[in-house]
Amino acid sequence: MPAIPLAAALVLAGCGGGAGKAEDGTVTLYGNDPQNPLIPSNTQESEGGKIVDAMWSGLLKYNPDTGKAENEMATSITPSEKNTVFDIKFKKGWKFQDGTEVKADNFINAWNYAAYAPNAQNDAAFFSDIKGYKDVHPADEKAKPAADKMSGLQKVNDYEFKVTLSSPNITFKQKLGYNAFYPMPDQFFAAKDKDQWAKKPVGNGPFKFVDYQPSVQTTLQRWDGYTGKDKPTVDKVEFKVYQSQDAAYRDLESGNLDFMEMVPPSALVENKYQKDLDGRTLGGTVMSDQFLAIPQYLDPAWRNPDLVHGISMAIDRAQITEQIFNNARKPMDGFVPDSVPGSAPNACGQYCEFHPQQAKALVQRSGYRGVIPIQSNADGGHKEWIEAVVNSVNKALRGSGVSLRFDPVPTFQVLRQQQQSHQLTGMTRGTWNYDFPSPDSELAAQYETGGSSNFIGYSNPGFDAKLKQARAASTEQEAAADFEAAEGMLTASMPHIPLWSEQGIAGYSDKIRSVKLNKLKRVADLSSIRLAK
């Protein structure tokens, strides 16, 4: 059965965000241990992102129904000089949870801290557009930076600042709702030990930190000093850590978990989740995709286009999305999901289609022989589909001398550490949840040289130049054409093998009357939660 239409599934019982009467009660949500201490500019993965996004507010936010960027703290963001200069004005009186006011210096200092190479922030590359970034973050990250502040940030007054980019970027404004751009309180900069500060962090958003119990849960409480438009009504939220999606789903069924943004494959079989949850489900297309990533620092033979194209063409995406996901996934035909504005249709062409005979011929032509492992965390509901991919490829390539093998690692944290430290020993499964609604979100982070999530070490100067050309475009249509051309370059070398995009299916307990699933981030929209009477 196809996923429930977005308009019907994501807006329930006429419930929106907006201010509402506070309700007593704690809501529990599926989660995992954050990879890093809770500092926005060092938070890159989804589990830490859920918590950080609940604790902070940015200049922009992303509409849960459409994924579009809208003003949150910002009153205006005005581009000039062909998207090179951005004048940013924001609301007076917005407070951090320690009672201090958010001012321009809190943005400027936070962005400079994030970009400064010695601070080793995971999201530093998000600031690479800003003039002076190379002075604070040299290409050789071990070299001493020439400066500790970017020249492209200029304070106008306490509630206005200007950002000057090193070159035009039509997508820059859309980025400003991402967590890397959140403001930080003065106490953060005064703290000598930032990781220690992050054990009890202070944000400026709707929820404040209570505590974190490793391998158990993170607890947040509604902050009544929040002055934003979308005030939450629930008293507390707990992000509970589970060793498997199936264990979490059993808790969801029994009422010991209140929300799970993605039910496991076992619950999708014959629409089992619909009976289990008695209609307490959400569905619809989300901006998210899965892929197999090929570390460029491992065996050079793995970068042979014939080998990679052959493996990709040996994957029966249509059968796997039907049998494993019950059509809650959609086969990818490119590197950007079609739910993302500006995505290119059929960018991958025949190489994302199932052609077993051609696949075997290409693999044999590559000359490679051997077993290639696929690494994934064993605690995230990935076992079934990875085994299905392995079986599909091995059946199509039987007799070629090439096969795949599932090689699980214990936890998501371990997998992330291996990715970031370049210690992978095989292909790795990946999931990309969009940071902002543009192809540039995934193309830049995953494939641009030095990209914030380019863990495989891919580098293509021609691709980098094409992305720069797309950002310099005068219109969204021109930018989309350049992004499409960039995808064509990826198709030629295929550093990632695209698999499928998500038709998100979430479930909630009978404790919740209504809730929305954020289309962009694939998480619960906490401000929309209303409890059953």
Coordinates of C-alpha atoms in Angstrom, one line a residue:
M1 CA 0.0 0.0 0.0
P2 CA 1.4 3.4 -0.8
A3 CA 2.1 5.9 2.0
I4 CA -0.7 8.0 3.3
P5 CA -1.0 11.3 1.3
L6 CA 1.0 14.0 2.9
A7 CA -1.9 16.5 3.3
A8 CA -4.0 14.0 5.1
A9 CA -1.3 12.3 7.1
L10 CA 0.7 15.2 8.4
V11 CA -2.1 17.4 9.6
L12 CA -4.3 15.6 12.0
A13 CA -7.5 16.8 13.8
G14 CA -7.0 20.3 12.6
C15 CA -3.9 20.6 14.8
G16 CA -1.2 23.0 13.9
G17 CA 1.9 24.5 15.7
G18 CA 1.0 27.8 17.2
A19 CA 0.6 28.7 20.9
G20 CA -1.5 26.4 22.9
K21 CA -2.5 25.8 26.5
A22 CA 0.3 24.0 28.5
E23 CA -0.4 20.4 29.3
D24 CA 1.0 18.3 32.0
G25 CA 2.7 15.1 31.0
T26 CA 5.9 13.6 29.5
V27 CA 6.2 12.4 26.0
T28 CA 8.8 9.7 25.1
L29 CA 10.4 9.6 21.7
Y30 CA 12.6 7.1 19.9
G31 CA 16.3 8.2 20.1
N32 CA 19.8 7.2 20.5
D33 CA 23.0 8.5 22.2
P34 CA 24.2 11.8 20.6
Q35 CA 27.6 11.3 18.9
N36 CA 29.1 14.4 20.5
P37 CA 28.5 16.8 23.3
L38 CA 25.5 19.0 22.7
I39 CA 27.0 22.0 20.9
P40 CA 25.0 23.0 17.8
S41 CA 28.1 23.6 15.5
N42 CA 29.5 20.2 16.4
T43 CA 26.2 18.3 16.0
Q44 CA 25.9 16.7 12.6
E45 CA 24.0 13.4 13.1
S46 CA 20.3 13.0 13.5
E47 CA 20.2 11.8 17.1
G48 CA 22.0 14.8 18.5
G49 CA 20.2 17.0 16.0
K50 CA 16.8 16.1 17.5
I51 CA 17.9 17.4 20.9
V52 CA 19.7 20.5 19.7
D53 CA 16.8 21.5 17.5
A54 CA 14.4 21.3 20.5
M55 CA 16.7 23.4 22.6
W56 CA 17.6 26.2 20.1
S57 CA 15.9 28.6 17.7
G58 CA 17.6 30.1 14.7
L59 CA 17.1 32.9 12.3
L60 CA 14.9 30.7 10.1
K61 CA 13.0 27.5 10.7
Y62 CA 11.7 24.9 8.3
N63 CA 7.9 24.5 7.9
P64 CA 7.0 20.9 9.0
D65 CA 4.4 20.5 6.3
T66 CA 6.4 21.9 3.3
G67 CA 10.0 21.9 4.4
K68 CA 10.3 25.6 3.2
A69 CA 12.4 28.1 5.1
E70 CA 10.5 30.7 7.1
N71 CA 11.5 33.5 9.5
E72 CA 11.8 32.5 13.1
M73 CA 14.1 35.0 14.9
A74 CA 14.7 36.9 11.7
T75 CA 12.5 39.8 10.8
S76 CA 14.3 40.2 7.4
I77 CA 17.2 38.7 5.5
T78 CA 17.9 41.0 2.6
P79 CA 20.4 39.9 -0.2
S80 CA 22.2 42.4 -2.3
E81 CA 25.1 42.5 -4.8
K82 CA 23.9 39.4 -6.6
N83 CA 23.6 37.3 -3.4
T84 CA 27.0 38.2 -2.0
V85 CA 25.9 40.5 0.9
F86 CA 23.0 39.6 3.3
D87 CA 21.7 42.1 5.7
I88 CA 20.1 40.3 8.7
K89 CA 17.7 41.8 11.2
F90 CA 16.2 39.9 14.0
K91 CA 13.7 40.3 16.9
K92 CA 14.5 42.2 20.0
G93 CA 13.9 40.7 23.4
W94 CA 14.5 37.0 22.5
K95 CA 16.2 35.3 25.5
F96 CA 18.5 32.5 26.2
Q97 CA 17.4 30.1 28.9
D98 CA 19.8 31.8 31.4
G99 CA 17.8 35.0 31.0
T100 CA 20.3 36.9 28.8
E101 CA 19.2 38.5 25.6
V102 CA 20.1 37.2 22.2
K103 CA 22.1 39.9 20.4
A104 CA 24.1 40.1 17.2
D105 CA 27.4 39.2 18.9
N106 CA 25.8 35.9 19.9
F107 CA 25.5 35.0 16.3
I108 CA 28.8 36.5 15.1
N109 CA 30.8 34.9 17.9
A110 CA 29.1 31.5 17.5
W111 CA 29.8 31.5 13.7
N112 CA 33.4 32.5 14.2
Y113 CA 33.8 29.8 16.9
A114 CA 32.4 27.2 14.6
A115 CA 34.5 28.2 11.6
Y116 CA 37.9 28.5 13.5
A117 CA 39.9 25.4 12.7
P118 CA 41.5 24.8 16.1
N119 CA 38.0 24.4 17.6
A120 CA 37.5 21.3 15.3
Q121 CA 33.7 21.7 14.9
N122 CA 32.0 19.2 12.6
D123 CA 29.9 21.8 10.9
A124 CA 32.8 24.2 10.2
A125 CA 32.4 23.8 6.4
F126 CA 28.9 25.4 6.5
F127 CA 30.7 28.7 6.9
S128 CA 33.0 28.3 4.0
D129 CA 30.9 30.7 1.9
I130 CA 31.7 33.6 4.2
K131 CA 34.5 36.0 3.3
G132 CA 37.6 35.3 5.5
Y133 CA 36.8 31.6 6.1
K134 CA 40.1 30.5 4.7
D135 CA 41.9 32.8 7.1
V136 CA 40.3 31.1 10.1
H137 CA 40.2 27.6 8.5
P138 CA 43.2 26.9 6.3
A139 CA 43.1 23.9 3.9
D140 CA 45.7 22.3 6.1
E141 CA 43.8 22.1 9.3
K142 CA 47.0 21.5 11.3
A143 CA 48.4 24.9 10.1
K144 CA 48.0 28.0 12.3
P145 CA 45.1 30.1 11.0
A146 CA 46.0 33.7 9.9
A147 CA 43.0 35.1 11.9
D148 CA 40.4 34.0 14.5
K149 CA 37.5 35.9 13.1
M150 CA 36.0 36.0 9.6
S151 CA 36.1 39.4 7.9
G152 CA 32.7 38.8 6.3
L153 CA 30.8 39.2 9.5
Q154 CA 30.0 42.8 10.5
K155 CA 27.8 44.0 13.4
V156 CA 25.5 46.9 12.6
N157 CA 23.8 47.1 16.0
D158 CA 22.6 44.7 18.6
Y159 CA 19.8 43.4 16.4
E160 CA 21.3 43.6 12.9
F161 CA 24.5 42.3 11.2
K162 CA 25.7 41.9 7.7
V163 CA 27.3 38.8 6.1
T164 CA 29.6 39.2 3.1
L165 CA 30.3 36.0 1.1
S166 CA 33.5 35.4 -0.9
S167 CA 31.3 34.6 -4.0
P168 CA 27.6 34.7 -4.8
N169 CA 25.4 32.0 -3.3
I170 CA 21.7 31.8 -4.1
T171 CA 21.2 29.0 -1.6
F172 CA 22.9 30.7 1.4
K173 CA 19.8 32.2 2.9
Q174 CA 18.1 28.8 3.0
K175 CA 20.9 27.4 5.2
L176 CA 20.3 29.8 8.0
G177 CA 17.8 27.6 9.8
Y178 CA 20.3 24.8 10.1
N179 CA 21.7 24.1 13.6
A180 CA 25.3 25.2 12.7
F181 CA 24.0 28.8 12.5
Y182 CA 22.3 28.9 16.0
P183 CA 23.4 31.7 18.4
M184 CA 25.3 30.8 21.5
P185 CA 25.1 32.5 25.0
D186 CA 27.9 34.6 26.5
Q187 CA 28.5 31.9 29.1
F188 CA 29.5 29.4 26.4
F189 CA 32.4 31.6 25.2
A190 CA 33.4 32.3 28.9
A191 CA 33.6 28.5 29.6
K192 CA 37.2 27.1 29.5
D193 CA 36.0 23.6 28.9
K194 CA 33.3 23.6 26.2
D195 CA 32.6 19.9 26.4
Q196 CA 32.0 20.3 30.1
W197 CA 29.6 23.2 29.4
A198 CA 27.8 21.0 26.9
K199 CA 26.9 18.5 29.7
K200 CA 24.3 21.1 30.8
P201 CA 23.9 23.3 27.7
V202 CA 21.8 26.5 27.5
G203 CA 19.9 27.3 24.3
N204 CA 17.3 29.8 23.2
G205 CA 14.5 27.5 22.1
P206 CA 11.3 26.0 23.4
F207 CA 12.8 23.2 25.5
K208 CA 15.6 23.4 28.1
F209 CA 18.0 20.7 29.1
V210 CA 17.3 18.5 32.2
D211 CA 19.7 15.6 32.0
Y212 CA 21.4 13.0 29.9
Q213 CA 21.9 9.4 31.0
P214 CA 24.1 7.5 28.5
S215 CA 22.5 4.5 26.9
V216 CA 19.2 5.4 28.6
Q217 CA 17.7 8.8 27.6
T218 CA 18.0 12.6 27.3
T219 CA 15.3 14.6 29.1
L220 CA 14.2 18.1 28.1
Q221 CA 11.6 20.3 29.8
R222 CA 9.3 23.0 28.2
W223 CA 10.9 26.4 28.8
D224 CA 8.1 28.9 29.6
G225 CA 10.3 31.8 28.8
Y226 CA 10.3 30.9 25.1
T227 CA 8.7 33.7 23.1
G228 CA 8.6 32.1 19.6
K229 CA 5.4 31.6 17.7
D230 CA 5.2 27.8 18.0
K231 CA 5.2 27.2 21.7
P232 CA 5.0 23.6 22.8
T233 CA 2.3 22.4 25.2
V234 CA 3.8 19.2 26.6
D235 CA 5.7 19.5 29.8
K236 CA 8.6 17.2 29.1
V237 CA 10.1 15.1 26.3
E238 CA 12.4 12.2 26.7
F239 CA 14.5 10.8 23.9
K240 CA 14.9 7.1 24.9
V241 CA 17.9 5.1 23.7
Y242 CA 17.1 1.7 22.1
Q243 CA 19.5 -1.1 20.9
S244 CA 17.2 -1.9 18.0
Q245 CA 14.2 -0.5 16.2
D246 CA 12.2 -3.7 16.9
A247 CA 12.7 -3.2 20.7
A248 CA 11.5 0.4 20.4
Y249 CA 8.5 -0.7 18.3
R250 CA 7.4 -3.2 20.9
D251 CA 7.5 -0.4 23.5
L252 CA 5.4 1.7 21.1
E253 CA 2.8 -1.0 20.8
S254 CA 2.6 -1.4 24.6
G255 CA 2.5 2.3 25.3
N256 CA 5.9 2.5 26.8
L257 CA 7.1 4.8 23.9
D258 CA 5.0 7.6 22.5
F259 CA 6.5 8.4 19.2
M260 CA 8.7 6.7 16.6
E261 CA 9.5 8.5 13.4
M262 CA 10.2 5.4 11.3
V263 CA 8.6 2.0 12.1
P264 CA 11.0 -0.9 11.5
P265 CA 10.8 -3.1 8.3
S266 CA 9.2 -6.0 10.4
A267 CA 6.2 -3.8 11.0
L268 CA 5.8 -2.9 7.3
V269 CA 5.2 -6.5 6.2
E270 CA 1.6 -6.8 5.1
N271 CA 0.9 -3.4 6.7
K272 CA 1.3 -4.9 10.1
Y273 CA 1.8 -1.5 11.7
Q274 CA -1.7 -0.4 10.8
K275 CA -3.3 -3.1 12.8
D276 CA -0.8 -2.9 15.7
L277 CA -1.2 0.9 16.1
D278 CA -4.9 1.1 15.2
G279 CA -4.5 4.0 12.9
R280 CA -2.1 6.0 15.0
T281 CA 0.3 6.5 12.1
L282 CA 1.7 9.3 10.0
G283 CA 2.9 9.0 6.4
G284 CA 4.1 11.0 3.5
T285 CA 7.2 11.9 1.4
V286 CA 10.1 13.2 3.4
M287 CA 13.4 14.7 2.2
S288 CA 15.6 11.8 3.0
D289 CA 17.5 9.1 1.1
Q290 CA 19.7 6.0 1.6
F291 CA 22.8 4.9 -0.3
L292 CA 25.9 2.8 -0.2
A293 CA 29.1 5.0 0.1
I294 CA 32.4 3.9 -1.2
P295 CA 35.5 5.1 0.7
Q296 CA 37.9 6.6 -1.8
Y297 CA 40.8 5.9 0.5
L298 CA 40.5 2.1 0.3
D299 CA 41.2 -0.3 -2.6
P300 CA 41.6 1.9 -5.7
A301 CA 39.9 -0.9 -7.7
W302 CA 36.7 -0.1 -5.9
R303 CA 36.7 3.3 -7.7
N304 CA 36.6 1.6 -11.1
P305 CA 33.4 3.0 -12.7
D306 CA 32.6 -0.4 -14.4
L307 CA 32.7 -2.2 -11.0
V308 CA 30.6 0.4 -9.2
H309 CA 28.1 0.8 -12.1
G310 CA 27.8 -3.0 -12.3
I311 CA 27.1 -3.4 -8.5
S312 CA 24.5 -0.6 -8.7
M313 CA 22.8 -2.3 -11.7
A314 CA 22.7 -5.6 -9.8
I315 CA 20.5 -4.1 -7.1
D316 CA 16.8 -4.8 -7.6
R317 CA 15.6 -1.6 -5.9
A318 CA 11.9 -2.1 -7.0
Q319 CA 11.8 -5.6 -5.5
I320 CA 13.5 -4.6 -2.2
T321 CA 11.4 -1.5 -1.7
E322 CA 8.3 -3.7 -2.2
Q323 CA 9.3 -6.8 -0.2
I324 CA 11.3 -5.2 2.6
F325 CA 9.7 -1.8 2.9
N326 CA 6.2 -2.6 1.6
N327 CA 6.6 0.4 -0.7
A328 CA 7.4 2.8 2.1
R329 CA 10.5 3.6 0.1
K330 CA 10.8 4.8 -3.5
P331 CA 13.7 3.7 -5.8
M332 CA 16.1 6.5 -6.4
D333 CA 16.9 7.5 -10.0
G334 CA 19.6 10.1 -9.0
F335 CA 21.5 11.5 -6.1
V336 CA 18.8 13.9 -4.9
P337 CA 15.3 12.8 -3.9
D338 CA 12.4 14.1 -6.1
S339 CA 10.8 15.6 -3.0
V340 CA 13.6 18.2 -2.9
P341 CA 12.9 21.4 -4.9
G342 CA 15.2 21.7 -7.9
S343 CA 16.0 17.9 -8.1
A344 CA 16.8 16.5 -11.5
P345 CA 14.7 13.7 -12.9
N346 CA 16.5 10.4 -13.9
A347 CA 20.0 11.8 -13.2
C348 CA 21.4 8.3 -12.7
G349 CA 19.8 6.8 -15.8
Q350 CA 20.4 3.1 -16.5
Y351 CA 22.9 2.8 -13.7
C352 CA 20.2 3.0 -11.1
E353 CA 18.0 0.5 -12.9
F354 CA 18.1 -3.3 -12.5
H355 CA 20.0 -4.9 -15.4
P356 CA 21.6 -8.1 -14.1
Q357 CA 23.2 -9.3 -17.3
Q358 CA 24.7 -5.9 -18.0
A359 CA 25.8 -5.6 -14.4
K360 CA 27.7 -8.9 -14.6
A361 CA 29.4 -7.9 -17.9
L362 CA 30.5 -4.6 -16.4
V363 CA 31.9 -6.2 -13.3
Q364 CA 33.8 -8.7 -15.3
R365 CA 35.2 -6.0 -17.5
S366 CA 36.5 -4.2 -14.4
G367 CA 38.8 -7.1 -13.7
Y368 CA 38.2 -7.0 -10.0
R369 CA 37.8 -10.1 -8.0
G370 CA 37.0 -10.3 -4.3
V371 CA 34.4 -9.9 -1.5
I372 CA 33.4 -6.3 -0.6
P373 CA 31.9 -5.8 2.9
I374 CA 29.0 -3.4 3.6
Q375 CA 29.3 -1.8 7.0
S376 CA 26.4 -0.6 9.0
N377 CA 25.3 -0.3 12.6
A378 CA 23.4 -3.3 13.9
D379 CA 21.0 -1.3 16.0
G380 CA 19.2 0.8 13.5
G381 CA 16.8 -1.5 11.5
H382 CA 19.2 -1.8 8.5
K383 CA 19.9 -5.6 8.7
E384 CA 16.9 -6.7 6.5
W385 CA 17.5 -4.3 3.6
I386 CA 21.3 -4.7 3.6
E387 CA 20.9 -8.5 3.4
A388 CA 18.4 -8.0 0.6
V389 CA 20.9 -5.9 -1.3
V390 CA 23.7 -8.4 -0.7
N391 CA 21.5 -11.2 -2.0
S392 CA 20.4 -9.3 -5.0
V393 CA 23.9 -8.4 -6.0
N394 CA 25.4 -11.8 -5.3
K395 CA 22.7 -13.5 -7.3
A396 CA 23.2 -11.2 -10.3
L397 CA 27.0 -11.4 -10.2
R398 CA 27.2 -15.2 -9.5
G399 CA 30.3 -16.5 -11.3
S400 CA 31.9 -13.1 -11.8
G401 CA 34.3 -13.5 -8.8
V402 CA 32.7 -10.5 -7.1
S403 CA 30.3 -10.6 -4.1
L404 CA 29.1 -8.5 -1.2
R405 CA 29.0 -9.3 2.5
F406 CA 27.1 -7.7 5.4
D407 CA 29.6 -6.6 8.0
P408 CA 27.8 -5.0 10.9
V409 CA 29.3 -2.9 13.7
P410 CA 27.7 -2.7 17.2
T411 CA 26.3 0.8 17.3
F412 CA 25.6 4.0 15.4
Q413 CA 28.2 5.8 17.4
V414 CA 30.9 3.3 16.4
L415 CA 29.9 3.6 12.7
R416 CA 30.1 7.4 12.9
Q417 CA 33.5 7.3 14.5
Q418 CA 34.8 4.9 11.8
Q419 CA 33.4 7.2 9.1
Q420 CA 34.9 10.4 10.6
S421 CA 38.3 8.9 11.3
H422 CA 38.6 7.2 7.9
Q423 CA 38.8 3.8 9.4
L424 CA 36.1 2.1 7.4
T425 CA 37.0 -1.3 5.9
G426 CA 34.3 -1.6 3.3
M427 CA 31.4 0.2 1.7
T428 CA 29.1 1.8 4.3
R429 CA 25.4 2.4 4.3
G430 CA 24.4 6.0 4.7
T431 CA 21.2 8.0 5.2
W432 CA 20.9 11.7 4.3
N433 CA 18.3 13.8 6.0
Y434 CA 18.2 17.3 4.4
D435 CA 19.5 20.2 6.4
F436 CA 17.8 22.7 4.1
P437 CA 15.5 22.3 1.1
S438 CA 17.9 22.5 -1.8
P439 CA 20.0 20.0 -3.8
D440 CA 23.0 21.9 -2.5
S441 CA 22.4 20.5 1.0
E442 CA 23.4 16.9 0.0
L443 CA 25.6 17.7 -3.0
A444 CA 27.9 20.1 -1.0
A445 CA 28.0 18.2 2.3
Q446 CA 28.5 14.7 0.8
Y447 CA 30.6 15.2 -2.4
E448 CA 32.3 18.6 -2.4
T449 CA 36.0 18.5 -1.6
G450 CA 36.2 19.0 2.2
G451 CA 32.4 18.8 2.6
S452 CA 31.1 18.6 6.1
S453 CA 29.8 15.0 5.6
N454 CA 32.2 13.9 2.9
F455 CA 33.5 11.0 5.0
I456 CA 34.6 8.9 2.0
G457 CA 37.2 11.5 0.8
Y458 CA 35.7 12.1 -2.6
S459 CA 37.2 15.0 -4.6
N460 CA 36.4 16.2 -8.1
P461 CA 37.5 19.8 -9.1
G462 CA 35.1 19.8 -12.0
F463 CA 32.2 18.9 -9.7
D464 CA 33.3 21.6 -7.1
A465 CA 33.4 24.2 -9.9
K466 CA 29.9 23.2 -11.1
L467 CA 28.5 23.6 -7.6
K468 CA 30.1 27.1 -7.4
Q469 CA 28.5 27.9 -10.7
A470 CA 25.0 26.8 -9.4
R471 CA 25.3 29.0 -6.4
A472 CA 26.2 32.0 -8.5
A473 CA 23.1 31.5 -10.6
S474 CA 20.7 34.4 -10.9
T475 CA 17.5 32.3 -10.6
E476 CA 16.5 29.0 -9.0
Q477 CA 15.9 27.5 -12.5
E478 CA 19.5 28.3 -13.6
A479 CA 20.8 26.8 -10.3
A480 CA 18.7 23.6 -10.8
A481 CA 20.3 23.1 -14.3
D482 CA 23.8 23.4 -12.8
F483 CA 23.0 21.1 -9.9
E484 CA 21.7 18.6 -12.5
A485 CA 25.0 18.8 -14.4
A486 CA 26.8 18.2 -11.2
E487 CA 24.8 15.1 -10.6
G488 CA 25.8 13.9 -14.1
M489 CA 29.5 14.1 -12.9
L490 CA 28.6 11.9 -9.9
T491 CA 26.9 9.4 -12.2
A492 CA 30.1 9.0 -14.1
S493 CA 32.2 8.0 -11.1
M494 CA 29.4 7.0 -8.6
P495 CA 31.2 7.5 -5.2
H496 CA 27.8 6.7 -3.7
I497 CA 25.3 4.1 -5.0
P498 CA 21.9 5.7 -4.7
L499 CA 19.2 3.3 -3.3
W500 CA 15.8 4.8 -2.4
S501 CA 14.1 7.8 -0.9
E502 CA 11.7 7.6 2.0
Q503 CA 8.0 7.6 2.2
G504 CA 8.1 8.2 5.9
I505 CA 5.8 6.1 8.1
A506 CA 5.8 7.1 11.8
G507 CA 3.7 5.8 14.7
Y508 CA 2.5 7.2 18.0
S509 CA 0.9 5.9 21.2
D510 CA -2.7 6.4 22.4
K511 CA -1.3 9.0 24.8
I512 CA -1.0 11.4 21.8
R513 CA -4.1 12.9 20.2
S514 CA -2.3 14.5 17.2
V515 CA 1.3 15.2 16.0
K516 CA 3.1 16.2 12.8
L517 CA 6.1 14.6 11.1
N518 CA 8.6 17.3 9.9
K519 CA 8.9 16.7 6.1
L520 CA 12.4 18.1 6.0
K521 CA 14.0 16.6 9.1
R522 CA 11.9 13.4 9.5
V523 CA 11.3 14.0 13.2
A524 CA 8.4 14.8 15.4
D525 CA 7.4 18.4 15.3
L526 CA 7.3 18.9 19.0
S527 CA 5.3 22.1 19.0
S528 CA 2.4 20.2 17.3
I529 CA 2.0 17.4 19.9
R530 CA -1.4 17.4 21.6
L531 CA -2.1 14.9 24.3
A532 CA -5.3 12.8 24.5
K533 CA -7.7 13.9 27.1

